[in-house]
Structures are given as structure tokens and as C-alpha cells.
Amino acid sequence: MPARTAGAGRVRAIGQGKRDLVAHRIGVIGGDGIGPEVIAEALKVMRSAGADLDVVEYDLGGARYLRDGTVLPDEIVDEWRGMDALLLGAVGAPGVPPGLIERGLLLKMRFDLDLYVNQRPFVHPEGSHDFVVIRENTEGTYAGEGGFLRKGTPHEIATQGSVNTRFGVERCIRYAFELAQARSSKHLTLVHKTNVLTFAGDLWQRTFDEVAAEYRDVETAYNHVDAACIYFVDSPERYDVIVTDNLFGDILTDLGGAVSGGHGISSSGNLNPDRTGPSMFEPVHGSAPDIAGQNKANPIAAILSAAMMLDFLGETEVAERMRKACAQPGTLIGSTTQIGDAVAARL
Ligand code: IPM
Ligand code: MN
């Protein structure tokens, strides 16, 4: 089974074993388009920061699918279960049917590894706002409930359901409360559309209120998702932690990136907070095939995602130094490799 990138194999012990601690075993999926380019810089920066990593590279994504039909074999997922974390660049290539790689690879990772929290921080480079979106990552419309009836006929029906379980909603909301409680502002906003999605919205609001009773020191708020779109643009400083469902979180976090310095710096973590398996870290941006291979992509989002990964693995000091080295991104201009070099040089 061709799991490993030919030739690349394992890159042992980044940091040259400066410490006696066991290295973190990281699965790395560069993926498609600009993915491999930005991931190379993230690895370079982690190496410079002295992180002790044992990297296994995987050749997966749209390009691999077009080459030999492989998307994500279960054997690879099983191999990942024994790892400490996964770092992904971006997946998606022209010529691959819509949804095939998204469902077959990215969502399969989220579902199979139970990465039920998607954490996306938005810290404006000029310091005007600093908030985190906690997006439920395994349910909602992403669960894939639905189907066709009379497909291709004038009476065709397509349904797409939203799956919301008490268990799934509650564990995500609890994570958000824990996070809000640990932050200085201690503020959590539920974002939904309770005025129209009266079933799912009711479950989310009730669960939110019940869990809130256990976190009295956390101030809470509720915004409809459409209103939240306005606030993201005109008063994002009102937010500290936001918790929301999968699809709202997907859309809101693209807007979050757009008002927080752009997608070149938006990082994310697909987390299994129970740590029963590896969590997966990736920039929010996609594979950008139009600029692939041109050394043009901003690697900061990938570097910050790698920092989030190290944070999650308990390497808080290394992660903080990496984040500091990425701060004031306006001062980091140039090609993908120049920015990576400049960040690495600051470490
Ligand atoms: C994201 C992406 C994915 C999503 C796609 C590629 C399936 O947009 O991570 O935000 O919708 O979750
Ligand atoms: Mn998205």
C-alpha cells in the first residue's frame, strides 16, 4: 500500500534530538496546489524553532486521485490513529469531481478521527480584534444525510438534512465554554438561526443554556448568523469565543479570515479534544491551483497552523515563539520561501 511519498520517507527528529524527550510523530499531507509549498515552510520554521518531530509524509489529494484513483484508504487512517498529530496543506485539484476529495479525504479525516471541534482563531494583525470560532465539525449538513428521488426527471427531488445530536452539540458547546473560561474576556456567543431552524436551533440553544449554568463566570450572548455577518464586518471586537454549527462555521470563518488580515494568515485545528487519536491542523485557505508552483502563496497560515499543533501537543513555548515570529505579517513580504526564511530567521 503506497502510503509514503516515494523518496521522502521519514524525516527523522527535526531539532536533531536536542532533548531526550520522545519526538512527536506527525503525519504530513502536503496535498494539492499550494499545499506542499506552504507546508514545506511550516516544516522549515518548526525545524528552526527546535521542535522535536518525527515526520511521515503522505502523498494524498486530488493529484494522487487523478494519478491512481486513491483517495484515503482505511489502512492509512488506521496508521494515523497511532500518531500524535496530522498537518495538512490543502486538497482539491481541477478535474476532480466536486465533493470527491472533500468528502473522501478531508471530511473522512474529520469523521473517522472524530475531530469534533474546528477551532479557528482570528487575531487582527493591528490588534483591533482577537476572537476564536469553535465550529462543530462532525454533524449538521456535513453529515451527508439526504438523497435524490426521480433524479434527472422534471420531478426531481433533492433533500439535504442537518444532523444535530444532543451528544455532538453538547460536547462542542462544552469545549467552547472551557475555552472561553480560560481566556481573559470569558465571553461566549452562540451563533445560529433559531428563528428559522426551529428544531436544530432549539436543541443548540437549550444545550447552550444548560451548559452555561455550569460556567457562571462566562458571559454569554446569542446572535443570528445573518446578524453575525454584519458584526464580523463592522464590530468584530465584540467577540471573544463563538460557537456554531458546521455549515455556519464554515461560512463565518471565511468571513472571519477576510476581516482579519486575509486567508494568507488564517489557521485552524480540527481537534479531538478527548485525545483518543491525532488532531489535524490545516490553513483555512484552499489549494489555489491558479498560483500553484509559483512560490507566491503566503505560508503564514500554514506556519500558524503548525504552531497551533505544537500548542496542542504541549509545546507551548515553541508555539509562542513561532507565533511571535509571524506577528506583524505586513513586515513579511516576498515569495513563499522568502517569508518562510524570514520567519525562520527570527527564531
Ligand atoms: C473548510 C473547507 C472545507 C469545509 C471543504 C473543503 C470541504 O471549506 O475547511 O472550511 O467546507 O469544511
Ligand atoms: Mn470553508
XYZ file of C-alpha atoms and ligand atoms in Angstrom:
360
model
C 0.000 0.000 0.000
C 1.692 3.208 -1.177
C 1.247 5.317 1.936
C 4.522 7.135 1.957
C 5.835 9.622 -0.517
C 8.414 7.877 -2.642
C 11.849 9.022 -1.662
C 10.699 11.450 1.014
C 10.003 8.695 3.514
C 10.668 9.789 7.026
C 12.386 12.937 8.063
C 13.735 11.991 11.460
C 13.996 14.124 14.504
C 13.633 17.692 13.425
C 15.646 19.578 16.014
C 18.397 16.961 15.876
C 17.394 15.359 19.134
C 18.413 18.300 21.280
C 16.280 16.842 24.026
C 15.828 13.365 25.320
C 12.053 13.556 25.045
C 10.333 11.292 22.567
C 9.719 13.145 19.296
C 6.163 13.905 18.265
C 5.088 11.621 15.417
C 3.447 13.804 12.798
C 1.699 12.694 9.606
C 2.108 15.363 6.924
C -0.170 15.677 3.907
C 1.037 18.488 1.651
C -1.849 17.816 -0.723
C -2.552 19.799 -3.856
C -1.735 23.162 -5.387
C -0.015 25.485 -2.951
C -0.416 22.925 -0.117
C 3.035 21.318 -0.423
C 4.686 24.738 -0.826
C 3.233 26.221 2.369
C 3.763 23.004 4.339
C 7.463 22.979 3.371
C 7.779 26.401 5.006
C 5.859 25.297 8.104
C 8.275 22.361 8.487
C 11.236 24.687 7.936
C 10.001 27.058 10.640
C 9.262 24.251 13.130
C 12.765 22.915 12.480
C 14.241 26.355 13.213
C 12.144 26.682 16.355
C 13.660 23.441 17.646
C 10.517 21.298 17.688
C 11.330 17.624 18.005
C 9.276 15.919 15.276
C 9.254 12.578 13.579
C 7.576 13.313 10.232
C 5.879 10.783 7.961
C 4.774 12.251 4.626
C 1.668 11.067 2.769
C 1.011 11.644 -0.903
C -2.751 12.218 -0.937
C -5.132 14.647 -2.580
C -6.687 15.404 -5.945
C -3.463 14.879 -7.894
C -2.966 11.448 -6.345
C -6.597 10.555 -7.128
C -6.178 11.590 -10.756
C -2.982 9.541 -10.957
C -4.146 6.214 -9.495
C -7.651 6.590 -8.045
C -6.526 6.577 -4.404
C -8.434 8.943 -2.091
C -7.929 7.814 1.516
C -7.594 4.087 2.250
C -8.745 2.919 5.701
C -5.271 1.459 6.285
C -3.816 4.969 6.259
C -6.439 6.227 8.706
C -5.530 3.305 10.978
C -1.848 4.197 10.689
C -2.700 7.772 11.694
C -4.514 6.619 14.831
C -1.133 5.849 16.376
C 0.299 9.282 15.577
C 0.391 12.423 17.693
C -0.955 14.862 15.084
C -1.512 15.493 11.395
C -0.578 18.572 9.386
C -2.356 19.173 6.082
C -1.662 21.781 3.388
C -4.719 21.863 1.120
C -6.575 19.398 -1.045
C -8.500 19.891 -4.269
C -7.420 19.880 -7.904
C -9.076 20.859 -11.190
C -10.558 17.841 -12.946
C -11.664 16.036 -9.786
C -15.476 15.735 -9.477
C -16.887 18.171 -6.845
C -17.085 16.657 -3.385
C -14.986 13.604 -4.136
C -11.827 14.706 -2.369
C -13.695 16.924 0.108
C -15.888 14.052 1.312
C -13.486 11.216 0.635
C -10.427 12.739 2.254
C -10.961 15.881 4.329
C -14.370 15.025 5.788
C -13.369 11.377 6.157
C -10.466 12.543 8.323
C -12.791 14.693 10.433
C -15.368 11.917 10.832
C -13.154 8.841 11.185
C -10.803 10.520 13.650
C -13.729 12.195 15.481
C -12.266 15.686 15.080
C -15.393 17.235 16.530
C -14.094 20.747 17.108
C -12.821 23.009 14.357
C -11.000 25.833 16.112
C -10.270 28.915 14.037
C -8.618 31.915 15.700
C -8.902 35.397 14.215
C -6.371 37.842 15.573
C -6.215 41.043 13.586
C -2.571 41.962 12.852
C -3.227 45.506 14.066
C -4.646 44.272 17.348
C -8.178 45.554 16.746
C -9.795 42.201 17.477
C -8.936 38.744 18.782
C -11.640 36.088 18.679
C -11.962 32.351 18.109
C -14.663 30.467 16.242
C -15.481 26.987 17.531
C -17.189 25.207 14.674
C -18.887 21.853 15.254
C -17.031 19.603 12.830
C -18.767 16.214 12.555
C -22.505 16.864 12.209
C -25.005 19.311 10.692
C -25.388 19.319 6.927
C -21.875 17.873 6.628
C -23.111 14.526 7.947
C -24.359 13.910 4.419
C -27.943 12.985 5.161
C -30.149 13.227 2.088
C -30.567 11.932 -1.382
C -32.322 12.134 -4.692
C -35.684 10.974 -5.859
C -36.573 10.832 -9.553
C -33.119 12.185 -10.370
C -32.770 13.728 -13.790
C -36.523 13.999 -14.348
C -38.595 17.199 -14.253
C -39.955 15.996 -10.896
C -36.565 15.512 -9.326
C -36.277 15.915 -5.570
C -33.043 16.519 -3.692
C -33.003 16.629 0.100
C -30.071 17.546 2.331
C -30.663 17.123 6.031
C -28.895 18.526 9.035
C -27.954 16.060 11.758
C -27.768 17.527 15.260
C -27.340 15.163 18.190
C -27.533 16.179 21.833
C -24.199 14.398 22.352
C -22.495 16.121 19.418
C -23.860 19.572 20.158
C -23.123 19.346 23.876
C -19.503 18.227 23.563
C -18.788 21.066 21.148
C -20.506 23.655 23.345
C -18.649 22.355 26.425
C -15.341 22.738 24.630
C -16.277 26.336 23.759
C -17.186 27.129 27.384
C -13.894 25.640 28.603
C -12.007 27.775 26.104
C -13.947 30.941 26.960
C -13.358 30.342 30.663
C -9.606 30.080 30.079
C -9.456 33.377 28.168
C -9.327 36.789 29.812
C -12.613 38.120 28.384
C -14.598 34.982 29.346
C -17.297 35.677 26.771
C -19.079 33.138 24.569
C -21.552 33.835 21.767
C -23.778 31.159 20.283
C -24.384 31.792 16.580
C -27.268 30.005 14.882
C -30.522 30.723 13.083
C -33.003 29.814 15.801
C -35.710 31.983 14.238
C -35.942 29.710 11.199
C -34.157 26.440 12.050
C -36.531 25.892 14.937
C -35.618 22.234 15.554
C -31.829 22.290 15.345
C -31.745 25.823 16.734
C -33.853 24.798 19.708
C -31.513 21.918 20.543
C -28.461 24.201 20.243
C -29.995 27.000 22.356
C -31.292 24.654 25.075
C -27.999 22.812 25.293
C -26.102 26.109 25.358
C -28.274 27.452 28.208
C -27.966 24.241 30.219
C -24.189 24.076 29.890
C -23.938 27.828 30.634
C -25.378 27.148 34.088
C -22.166 25.226 34.859
C -19.956 28.135 33.748
C -21.356 31.083 35.682
C -18.187 33.138 35.208
C -18.571 33.047 31.406
C -20.746 35.808 29.984
C -22.960 34.591 27.149
C -24.687 36.063 24.117
C -26.656 34.854 21.114
C -26.554 36.182 17.534
C -28.418 35.022 14.483
C -25.897 34.075 11.816
C -27.003 36.781 9.393
C -26.565 39.441 12.062
C -23.188 37.946 12.971
C -22.093 38.577 9.364
C -22.749 42.289 9.859
C -20.948 42.335 13.233
C -17.941 40.491 11.787
C -17.516 43.390 9.390
C -18.481 46.394 11.492
C -17.693 45.465 15.100
C -15.680 42.216 15.342
C -14.121 43.452 18.586
C -17.387 42.469 20.332
C -16.431 38.786 20.016
C -14.247 36.604 22.208
C -15.315 32.982 21.585
C -18.083 31.983 19.166
C -19.648 28.531 18.980
C -21.701 27.500 15.982
C -22.750 24.608 13.779
C -20.720 23.099 10.960
C -22.066 24.981 7.942
C -22.488 28.346 9.678
C -18.944 27.917 10.990
C -17.630 27.168 7.522
C -19.129 30.326 6.053
C -18.438 32.584 9.042
C -14.784 31.592 9.211
C -14.193 32.594 5.603
C -15.641 35.973 6.513
C -13.533 35.925 9.680
C -10.396 35.496 7.599
C -11.413 38.265 5.227
C -11.777 40.795 8.079
C -8.687 39.611 9.968
C -5.819 40.162 7.595
C -6.826 37.701 4.890
C -6.686 33.993 4.232
C -2.952 34.024 3.921
C -2.813 34.130 7.720
C -5.931 32.127 8.802
C -5.060 28.954 10.716
C -7.167 26.107 12.031
C -7.158 22.992 14.139
C -9.523 20.043 13.641
C -9.443 18.784 17.186
C -10.202 15.598 19.016
C -10.217 17.215 22.466
C -10.579 13.792 24.126
C -7.212 12.878 22.570
C -8.324 9.372 21.652
C -6.417 9.940 18.401
C -4.475 12.568 16.481
C -5.854 16.026 15.763
C -5.375 17.596 12.342
C -4.124 21.107 11.645
C -4.512 22.990 8.356
C -4.619 26.505 6.959
C -8.195 27.662 6.264
C -7.289 28.511 2.663
C -7.632 26.075 -0.224
C -5.201 24.699 -2.791
C -5.296 27.837 -5.027
C -4.387 25.993 -8.245
C -4.125 29.300 -10.099
C -0.967 30.262 -8.209
C 0.388 26.764 -7.517
C 4.074 26.185 -8.154
C 4.811 29.892 -8.456
C 6.263 30.488 -4.994
C 3.539 33.094 -4.450
C 1.397 31.665 -1.637
C 1.607 33.154 1.847
C 2.878 30.389 4.158
C 1.880 32.203 7.374
C -1.476 30.375 7.673
C 0.343 27.026 7.462
C 3.026 28.170 9.912
C 0.384 29.376 12.392
C -1.494 26.072 11.980
C 1.744 24.250 12.796
C 2.123 26.476 15.877
C -1.409 25.540 16.916
C -0.450 21.888 16.501
C 2.604 22.302 18.739
C 0.480 24.134 21.308
C -1.964 21.227 21.330
C 0.956 18.834 21.808
C 2.063 20.793 24.866
C 4.954 22.618 23.159
C 3.557 25.968 24.248
C 6.879 27.776 24.443
C 7.933 26.762 20.908
C 4.449 27.607 19.595
C 4.508 31.047 21.199
C 7.906 31.820 19.685
C 6.623 30.774 16.254
C 3.565 32.999 16.626
C 5.723 35.943 17.709
C 7.964 35.398 14.695
C 4.866 35.603 12.467
C 3.465 38.726 14.144
C 3.261 41.940 12.158
C 2.843 39.944 8.927
C 2.911 43.208 6.971
C 6.632 43.225 7.626
C 6.921 39.821 5.986
C 6.785 40.365 2.260
C 8.116 38.340 -0.609
C 7.758 34.882 -2.028
C 6.584 31.769 -0.148
C 10.166 30.722 0.548
C 11.314 34.264 1.408
C 8.571 34.605 4.024
C 9.384 31.151 5.420
C 13.072 32.062 5.571
C 12.326 35.397 7.238
C 10.172 33.758 9.935
C 12.757 31.017 10.472
C 15.478 33.666 10.796
C 13.536 35.359 13.600
C 13.664 32.167 15.649
C -13.041 24.273 5.182
C -13.319 23.884 3.752
C -13.988 22.518 3.753
C -15.278 22.632 4.534
C -14.257 21.941 2.360
C -13.010 21.879 1.520
C -14.911 20.590 2.439
O -14.090 24.839 3.112
O -12.267 23.581 5.846
O -13.571 25.291 5.635
O -16.311 23.006 3.969
O -15.252 22.344 5.720
Mn -14.521 26.560 4.350
